[in-house]
Short mmCIF file of N, CA and C in Angstrom, two decimals:
data_model
loop_
_atom_site.label_atom_id
_atom_site.label_comp_id
_atom_site.label_asym_id
_atom_site.label_seq_id
_atom_site.Cartn_x
_atom_site.Cartn_y
_atom_site.Cartn_z
N MET C 62 7.35 17.56 3.02
CA MET C 62 6.82 17.85 1.65
C MET C 62 5.23 17.82 1.77
N GLN C 63 4.68 18.85 1.26
CA GLN C 63 3.24 18.95 1.31
C GLN C 63 2.65 18.49 -0.08
N ASP C 64 1.71 17.60 -0.05
CA ASP C 64 0.97 17.22 -1.29
C ASP C 64 -0.39 16.84 -0.88
N ILE C 65 -1.08 16.20 -1.80
CA ILE C 65 -2.48 15.89 -1.61
C ILE C 65 -2.71 14.86 -0.47
N ARG C 66 -1.64 14.13 -0.12
CA ARG C 66 -1.72 13.12 0.99
C ARG C 66 -1.53 13.78 2.34
N GLY C 67 -1.07 15.02 2.39
CA GLY C 67 -0.84 15.75 3.66
C GLY C 67 0.59 16.21 3.75
N ASP C 68 1.02 16.53 4.95
CA ASP C 68 2.38 17.04 5.21
C ASP C 68 3.27 15.82 5.44
N LEU C 69 3.99 15.37 4.33
CA LEU C 69 4.74 14.15 4.38
C LEU C 69 6.13 14.33 5.02
N LYS C 70 6.42 13.41 5.88
CA LYS C 70 7.82 13.41 6.48
C LYS C 70 8.39 11.96 6.22
N THR C 71 9.71 11.89 6.28
CA THR C 71 10.42 10.61 6.13
C THR C 71 10.82 10.07 7.44
N TYR C 72 10.57 8.80 7.67
CA TYR C 72 10.84 8.11 8.91
C TYR C 72 11.76 6.92 8.68
N ASN C 73 12.66 6.69 9.58
CA ASN C 73 13.61 5.60 9.52
C ASN C 73 12.90 4.29 10.05
N LYS C 74 12.82 3.28 9.25
CA LYS C 74 12.14 2.08 9.69
C LYS C 74 12.81 1.35 10.78
N GLN C 75 14.16 1.44 10.88
CA GLN C 75 14.76 0.85 12.05
C GLN C 75 14.29 1.50 13.32
N ASP C 76 14.13 2.84 13.29
CA ASP C 76 13.59 3.54 14.47
C ASP C 76 12.17 3.12 14.75
N ILE C 77 11.40 2.85 13.69
CA ILE C 77 9.99 2.40 13.92
C ILE C 77 10.00 1.04 14.55
N ALA C 78 10.86 0.12 14.09
CA ALA C 78 10.94 -1.22 14.71
C ALA C 78 11.38 -1.16 16.19
N ILE C 79 12.30 -0.27 16.46
CA ILE C 79 12.71 -0.09 17.89
C ILE C 79 11.65 0.43 18.69
N GLU C 80 10.83 1.37 18.17
CA GLU C 80 9.63 1.89 18.97
C GLU C 80 8.68 0.74 19.24
N TYR C 81 8.41 -0.11 18.19
CA TYR C 81 7.50 -1.29 18.40
C TYR C 81 8.06 -2.16 19.47
N LEU C 82 9.40 -2.46 19.41
CA LEU C 82 9.93 -3.33 20.43
C LEU C 82 9.89 -2.74 21.84
N ASN C 83 10.21 -1.47 21.91
CA ASN C 83 10.14 -0.84 23.24
C ASN C 83 8.76 -0.86 23.83
N LEU C 84 7.78 -0.59 23.04
CA LEU C 84 6.32 -0.63 23.46
C LEU C 84 5.94 -2.05 23.82
N ALA C 85 6.43 -3.05 23.11
CA ALA C 85 6.12 -4.44 23.46
C ALA C 85 6.75 -4.73 24.78
N LEU C 86 7.97 -4.42 24.98
CA LEU C 86 8.68 -4.68 26.26
C LEU C 86 7.95 -3.97 27.46
N ALA C 87 7.56 -2.74 27.29
CA ALA C 87 6.92 -2.04 28.33
C ALA C 87 5.60 -2.67 28.69
N GLU C 88 4.77 -3.07 27.67
CA GLU C 88 3.51 -3.76 28.00
C GLU C 88 3.74 -5.15 28.59
N TYR C 89 4.79 -5.84 28.15
CA TYR C 89 5.06 -7.18 28.73
C TYR C 89 5.41 -7.02 30.23
N VAL C 90 6.27 -6.11 30.54
CA VAL C 90 6.63 -5.93 31.92
C VAL C 90 5.45 -5.53 32.76
N LYS C 91 4.51 -4.78 32.27
CA LYS C 91 3.32 -4.38 33.03
C LYS C 91 2.33 -5.56 33.07
N GLY C 92 2.47 -6.54 32.14
CA GLY C 92 1.56 -7.67 32.03
C GLY C 92 0.21 -7.28 31.44
N THR C 93 0.24 -6.29 30.54
CA THR C 93 -1.00 -5.87 29.91
C THR C 93 -0.94 -5.94 28.42
N ASN C 94 -2.13 -5.98 27.81
CA ASN C 94 -2.26 -5.92 26.33
C ASN C 94 -1.42 -6.94 25.64
N MET C 95 -1.54 -8.18 26.01
CA MET C 95 -0.60 -9.19 25.51
C MET C 95 -0.74 -9.52 24.02
N PHE C 96 -1.95 -9.37 23.53
CA PHE C 96 -2.14 -9.59 22.05
C PHE C 96 -1.49 -8.44 21.30
N ALA C 97 -1.66 -7.19 21.76
CA ALA C 97 -0.96 -6.10 21.16
C ALA C 97 0.59 -6.23 21.33
N THR C 98 1.00 -6.73 22.49
CA THR C 98 2.41 -6.97 22.69
C THR C 98 2.96 -8.02 21.72
N LEU C 99 2.22 -9.05 21.46
CA LEU C 99 2.61 -10.06 20.47
C LEU C 99 2.75 -9.44 19.10
N ASN C 100 1.80 -8.62 18.72
CA ASN C 100 1.76 -7.90 17.40
C ASN C 100 2.96 -6.95 17.30
N LEU C 101 3.19 -6.18 18.34
CA LEU C 101 4.27 -5.17 18.28
C LEU C 101 5.63 -5.92 18.22
N ALA C 102 5.81 -6.94 19.11
CA ALA C 102 7.08 -7.71 19.10
C ALA C 102 7.25 -8.38 17.76
N GLY C 103 6.19 -8.93 17.19
CA GLY C 103 6.28 -9.61 15.91
C GLY C 103 6.70 -8.66 14.79
N ALA C 104 6.13 -7.49 14.77
CA ALA C 104 6.52 -6.51 13.73
C ALA C 104 7.99 -6.10 13.92
N ALA C 105 8.40 -5.88 15.20
CA ALA C 105 9.79 -5.49 15.43
C ALA C 105 10.75 -6.64 15.08
N GLU C 106 10.36 -7.92 15.43
CA GLU C 106 11.24 -9.02 15.13
C GLU C 106 11.40 -9.15 13.62
N GLU C 107 10.34 -9.03 12.87
CA GLU C 107 10.43 -9.17 11.45
C GLU C 107 11.19 -8.03 10.74
N MET C 108 10.97 -6.81 11.13
CA MET C 108 11.68 -5.67 10.48
C MET C 108 13.15 -5.70 10.89
N LEU C 109 13.47 -5.96 12.22
CA LEU C 109 14.89 -5.96 12.63
C LEU C 109 15.58 -7.21 11.99
N GLY C 110 14.86 -8.27 11.82
CA GLY C 110 15.36 -9.45 11.11
C GLY C 110 15.82 -9.20 9.70
N LYS C 111 15.02 -8.38 9.03
CA LYS C 111 15.37 -8.06 7.62
C LYS C 111 16.57 -7.12 7.57
N ILE C 112 16.72 -6.25 8.56
CA ILE C 112 17.95 -5.43 8.66
C ILE C 112 19.11 -6.33 8.88
N VAL C 113 19.01 -7.28 9.79
CA VAL C 113 20.09 -8.24 10.09
C VAL C 113 20.49 -8.96 8.80
N ARG C 114 19.54 -9.45 8.07
CA ARG C 114 19.82 -10.10 6.72
C ARG C 114 20.52 -9.17 5.83
N GLN C 115 20.08 -7.91 5.72
CA GLN C 115 20.74 -6.93 4.79
C GLN C 115 22.13 -6.75 5.22
N ASN C 116 22.43 -6.93 6.50
CA ASN C 116 23.83 -6.75 6.98
C ASN C 116 24.63 -8.01 6.80
N GLY C 117 24.04 -9.05 6.16
CA GLY C 117 24.76 -10.27 5.86
C GLY C 117 24.78 -11.31 6.93
N ASP C 118 23.91 -11.19 7.96
CA ASP C 118 23.88 -12.18 9.03
C ASP C 118 22.50 -12.95 9.01
N LYS C 119 22.39 -13.97 9.84
CA LYS C 119 21.15 -14.72 9.85
C LYS C 119 20.25 -14.09 11.01
N SER C 120 18.96 -13.98 10.67
CA SER C 120 18.03 -13.50 11.69
C SER C 120 17.70 -14.58 12.63
N ALA C 121 17.06 -14.15 13.68
CA ALA C 121 16.61 -15.19 14.72
C ALA C 121 15.60 -16.15 14.09
N HIS C 122 14.74 -15.67 13.23
CA HIS C 122 13.77 -16.51 12.53
C HIS C 122 14.48 -17.58 11.66
N ASP C 123 15.53 -17.10 10.93
CA ASP C 123 16.28 -17.99 10.09
C ASP C 123 16.94 -19.15 10.96
N LYS C 124 17.33 -18.80 12.18
CA LYS C 124 17.98 -19.78 13.03
C LYS C 124 16.87 -20.85 13.49
N VAL C 125 15.69 -20.36 13.77
CA VAL C 125 14.65 -21.27 14.18
C VAL C 125 14.27 -22.20 13.02
N VAL C 126 14.21 -21.65 11.85
CA VAL C 126 13.94 -22.48 10.65
C VAL C 126 15.03 -23.56 10.55
N GLU C 127 16.32 -23.17 10.63
CA GLU C 127 17.44 -24.11 10.56
C GLU C 127 17.33 -25.16 11.59
N MET C 128 16.86 -24.84 12.78
CA MET C 128 16.70 -25.79 13.82
C MET C 128 15.67 -26.85 13.42
N PHE C 129 14.50 -26.41 12.88
CA PHE C 129 13.51 -27.37 12.42
C PHE C 129 14.14 -28.27 11.28
N VAL C 130 14.77 -27.71 10.35
CA VAL C 130 15.34 -28.46 9.23
C VAL C 130 16.35 -29.50 9.83
N SER C 131 17.19 -29.03 10.73
CA SER C 131 18.13 -29.97 11.32
C SER C 131 17.40 -31.11 12.06
N TRP C 132 16.35 -30.81 12.78
CA TRP C 132 15.58 -31.90 13.49
C TRP C 132 15.04 -32.85 12.49
N TYR C 133 14.50 -32.45 11.38
CA TYR C 133 13.96 -33.37 10.37
C TYR C 133 15.12 -34.20 9.79
N GLU C 134 16.20 -33.64 9.58
CA GLU C 134 17.35 -34.41 9.05
C GLU C 134 17.83 -35.42 9.97
N ILE C 135 17.97 -35.09 11.28
CA ILE C 135 18.42 -36.01 12.32
C ILE C 135 17.40 -37.09 12.51
N ALA C 136 16.09 -36.82 12.51
CA ALA C 136 15.03 -37.72 12.75
C ALA C 136 14.80 -38.55 11.45
N LYS C 137 15.46 -38.22 10.37
CA LYS C 137 15.25 -38.86 9.10
C LYS C 137 13.75 -38.90 8.68
N LYS C 138 13.19 -37.71 8.89
CA LYS C 138 11.78 -37.52 8.50
C LYS C 138 11.70 -36.78 7.19
N ASN C 139 10.59 -36.91 6.46
CA ASN C 139 10.40 -36.19 5.23
C ASN C 139 10.30 -34.74 5.58
N MET C 140 11.09 -33.94 4.91
CA MET C 140 11.11 -32.50 5.13
C MET C 140 9.92 -31.80 4.54
N PRO C 141 9.15 -31.07 5.42
CA PRO C 141 8.03 -30.30 4.83
C PRO C 141 8.64 -29.13 4.03
N LYS C 142 7.80 -28.55 3.13
CA LYS C 142 8.21 -27.34 2.41
C LYS C 142 8.54 -26.21 3.40
N ARG C 143 9.46 -25.39 3.00
CA ARG C 143 9.89 -24.26 3.88
C ARG C 143 8.67 -23.40 4.22
N ASN C 144 7.69 -23.23 3.32
CA ASN C 144 6.50 -22.45 3.58
C ASN C 144 5.78 -23.02 4.76
N ASN C 145 5.66 -24.39 4.83
CA ASN C 145 4.97 -25.06 5.87
C ASN C 145 5.70 -24.88 7.24
N ILE C 146 7.02 -24.88 7.21
CA ILE C 146 7.76 -24.67 8.43
C ILE C 146 7.52 -23.18 8.89
N ASN C 147 7.62 -22.26 7.96
CA ASN C 147 7.36 -20.85 8.28
C ASN C 147 5.95 -20.68 8.84
N SER C 148 4.97 -21.28 8.25
CA SER C 148 3.64 -21.17 8.70
C SER C 148 3.46 -21.72 10.12
N PHE C 149 4.11 -22.83 10.41
CA PHE C 149 4.04 -23.36 11.75
C PHE C 149 4.70 -22.43 12.76
N ILE C 150 5.85 -21.93 12.48
CA ILE C 150 6.60 -21.04 13.40
C ILE C 150 5.79 -19.75 13.64
N LEU C 151 5.19 -19.15 12.59
CA LEU C 151 4.54 -17.96 12.63
C LEU C 151 3.02 -18.04 12.93
N LYS C 152 2.56 -19.24 13.22
CA LYS C 152 1.08 -19.46 13.40
C LYS C 152 0.45 -18.50 14.37
N ALA C 153 1.02 -18.40 15.52
CA ALA C 153 0.46 -17.52 16.63
C ALA C 153 0.56 -16.10 16.21
N LYS C 154 1.74 -15.69 15.78
CA LYS C 154 1.92 -14.26 15.41
C LYS C 154 0.92 -13.82 14.29
N ASN C 155 0.83 -14.60 13.32
CA ASN C 155 -0.06 -14.29 12.18
C ASN C 155 -1.54 -14.54 12.52
N GLY C 156 -1.80 -15.52 13.43
CA GLY C 156 -3.16 -15.88 13.75
C GLY C 156 -3.87 -14.82 14.55
N VAL C 157 -3.13 -14.05 15.37
CA VAL C 157 -3.81 -12.98 16.12
C VAL C 157 -4.02 -11.66 15.33
N LYS C 158 -3.47 -11.66 14.09
CA LYS C 158 -3.67 -10.39 13.37
C LYS C 158 -4.44 -10.55 12.06
N HIS C 159 -4.75 -11.83 11.72
CA HIS C 159 -5.49 -12.16 10.50
C HIS C 159 -6.75 -12.82 10.84
N LEU C 160 -7.80 -12.60 10.07
CA LEU C 160 -9.06 -13.34 10.16
C LEU C 160 -9.35 -13.88 8.72
N ASP C 161 -9.27 -15.25 8.61
CA ASP C 161 -9.44 -15.88 7.37
C ASP C 161 -10.76 -16.56 7.23
N GLY C 162 -11.82 -15.80 7.16
CA GLY C 162 -13.18 -16.33 6.95
C GLY C 162 -13.90 -16.59 8.26
N GLU C 163 -15.17 -17.02 8.08
CA GLU C 163 -16.10 -17.23 9.21
C GLU C 163 -15.75 -18.40 10.10
N ASN C 164 -14.90 -19.27 9.61
CA ASN C 164 -14.43 -20.43 10.42
C ASN C 164 -13.17 -20.15 11.17
N ASP C 165 -12.74 -18.89 11.15
CA ASP C 165 -11.47 -18.56 11.81
C ASP C 165 -11.69 -17.45 12.85
N LEU C 166 -12.66 -17.72 13.68
CA LEU C 166 -13.05 -16.65 14.71
C LEU C 166 -12.43 -16.87 16.06
N THR C 167 -11.67 -18.00 16.25
CA THR C 167 -10.99 -18.19 17.51
C THR C 167 -9.59 -18.71 17.23
N ILE C 168 -8.71 -18.61 18.25
CA ILE C 168 -7.35 -19.11 18.08
C ILE C 168 -6.95 -19.74 19.48
N GLU C 169 -6.28 -20.87 19.40
CA GLU C 169 -5.76 -21.57 20.53
C GLU C 169 -4.26 -21.42 20.57
N LEU C 170 -3.72 -20.85 21.65
CA LEU C 170 -2.29 -20.69 21.77
C LEU C 170 -1.89 -20.46 23.25
N ASP C 171 -0.62 -20.64 23.53
CA ASP C 171 -0.06 -20.29 24.80
C ASP C 171 0.48 -18.87 24.63
N LEU C 172 -0.36 -17.93 24.97
CA LEU C 172 -0.04 -16.51 24.75
C LEU C 172 1.27 -16.08 25.39
N GLU C 173 1.45 -16.40 26.64
CA GLU C 173 2.64 -16.06 27.38
C GLU C 173 3.92 -16.58 26.70
N LYS C 174 3.83 -17.82 26.32
CA LYS C 174 4.99 -18.46 25.61
C LYS C 174 5.30 -17.83 24.29
N GLU C 175 4.25 -17.61 23.49
CA GLU C 175 4.44 -16.98 22.19
C GLU C 175 4.97 -15.53 22.30
N VAL C 176 4.53 -14.75 23.29
CA VAL C 176 5.00 -13.45 23.40
C VAL C 176 6.47 -13.46 23.83
N LYS C 177 6.76 -14.31 24.79
CA LYS C 177 8.22 -14.38 25.23
C LYS C 177 9.12 -14.84 24.14
N GLU C 178 8.68 -15.80 23.34
CA GLU C 178 9.55 -16.22 22.20
C GLU C 178 9.74 -15.13 21.14
N THR C 179 8.66 -14.41 20.88
CA THR C 179 8.72 -13.38 19.87
C THR C 179 9.61 -12.18 20.34
N ILE C 180 9.45 -11.88 21.61
CA ILE C 180 10.32 -10.82 22.14
C ILE C 180 11.81 -11.28 22.14
N ARG C 181 12.04 -12.54 22.52
CA ARG C 181 13.40 -13.06 22.45
C ARG C 181 14.02 -12.99 21.07
N LYS C 182 13.22 -13.33 20.05
CA LYS C 182 13.78 -13.20 18.70
C LYS C 182 14.02 -11.73 18.28
N ALA C 183 13.07 -10.87 18.67
CA ALA C 183 13.26 -9.39 18.36
C ALA C 183 14.54 -8.89 18.99
N ILE C 184 14.75 -9.30 20.22
CA ILE C 184 15.98 -8.80 20.93
C ILE C 184 17.19 -9.43 20.38
N GLU C 185 17.12 -10.64 19.92
CA GLU C 185 18.31 -11.30 19.29
C GLU C 185 18.66 -10.57 17.99
N ASN C 186 17.64 -10.18 17.23
CA ASN C 186 17.92 -9.40 16.00
C ASN C 186 18.47 -8.01 16.36
N TYR C 187 17.90 -7.40 17.35
CA TYR C 187 18.34 -6.04 17.76
C TYR C 187 19.80 -6.13 18.12
N ASN C 188 20.19 -7.09 18.87
CA ASN C 188 21.59 -7.25 19.32
C ASN C 188 22.54 -7.47 18.15
N LYS C 189 22.12 -7.88 17.02
CA LYS C 189 22.96 -8.12 15.88
C LYS C 189 23.18 -6.88 15.00
N ILE C 190 22.52 -5.79 15.33
CA ILE C 190 22.59 -4.56 14.55
C ILE C 190 23.66 -3.70 15.23
N PRO C 191 24.80 -3.39 14.53
CA PRO C 191 25.86 -2.63 15.11
C PRO C 191 25.37 -1.20 15.60
N SER C 192 25.94 -0.77 16.62
CA SER C 192 25.77 0.54 17.17
C SER C 192 24.50 0.73 17.99
N LEU C 193 23.67 -0.26 18.05
CA LEU C 193 22.43 -0.13 18.89
C LEU C 193 22.86 -0.45 20.33
N THR C 194 22.26 0.34 21.23
CA THR C 194 22.50 0.08 22.70
C THR C 194 21.17 -0.24 23.35
N TYR C 195 21.31 -0.80 24.54
CA TYR C 195 20.06 -1.14 25.34
C TYR C 195 19.23 0.12 25.60
N THR C 196 17.97 -0.06 25.51
CA THR C 196 17.03 1.04 25.90
C THR C 196 16.56 0.82 27.29
N LYS C 197 15.92 1.83 27.86
CA LYS C 197 15.44 1.62 29.25
C LYS C 197 14.40 0.57 29.31
N GLU C 198 13.61 0.32 28.25
CA GLU C 198 12.63 -0.71 28.21
C GLU C 198 13.30 -2.04 28.21
N MET C 199 14.41 -2.23 27.54
CA MET C 199 15.12 -3.48 27.56
C MET C 199 15.66 -3.76 28.85
N LEU C 200 16.21 -2.81 29.55
CA LEU C 200 16.78 -2.94 30.86
C LEU C 200 15.68 -3.34 31.86
N ALA C 201 14.51 -2.72 31.77
CA ALA C 201 13.36 -3.07 32.63
C ALA C 201 12.86 -4.51 32.30
N TYR C 202 12.91 -4.86 31.07
CA TYR C 202 12.52 -6.24 30.72
C TYR C 202 13.46 -7.26 31.30
N HIS C 203 14.78 -7.02 31.14
CA HIS C 203 15.71 -7.99 31.69
C HIS C 203 15.61 -8.05 33.20
N GLN C 204 15.42 -6.94 33.87
CA GLN C 204 15.16 -6.92 35.34
C GLN C 204 13.96 -7.72 35.66
N HIS C 205 12.87 -7.53 34.90
CA HIS C 205 11.62 -8.27 35.17
C HIS C 205 11.81 -9.72 35.00
N GLN C 206 12.68 -10.15 34.04
CA GLN C 206 12.94 -11.55 33.73
C GLN C 206 13.68 -12.24 34.99
N LYS C 207 14.44 -11.45 35.66
CA LYS C 207 15.19 -11.95 36.81
C LYS C 207 14.30 -12.28 38.03
N THR C 208 13.18 -11.59 38.10
CA THR C 208 12.35 -11.74 39.28
C THR C 208 11.36 -12.85 39.16
#
């Protein structure tokens, strides 16, 4: 459709999430652009997680939150608000894409660990969506993990 915004086309957001994931996996295997990899994997994990929830299942992020809640219950500690748990889990992912003022010019994180965990959650969500099959990037990633 042509209008003032240009020649508009419709895109499937699941396909966009898969493109993000495949790009993240390819960059991870090459060992390049790790901040971009974290961003791409994070976007894929979030989008695919929402599709998983729409399909009536728990996303990988939901499971991590449940693990934290369970730990607080077992340890008999005061439960932080869910927003605080989410902020803690998403600190690295959000920290590399947002700048919150002049006192937020650096970030301290284990980049390799954060990228691996975000990719893991994105793949977990991907695997919960019926009819999706492994891509060549996923196969390369799994092969890379074995070495």
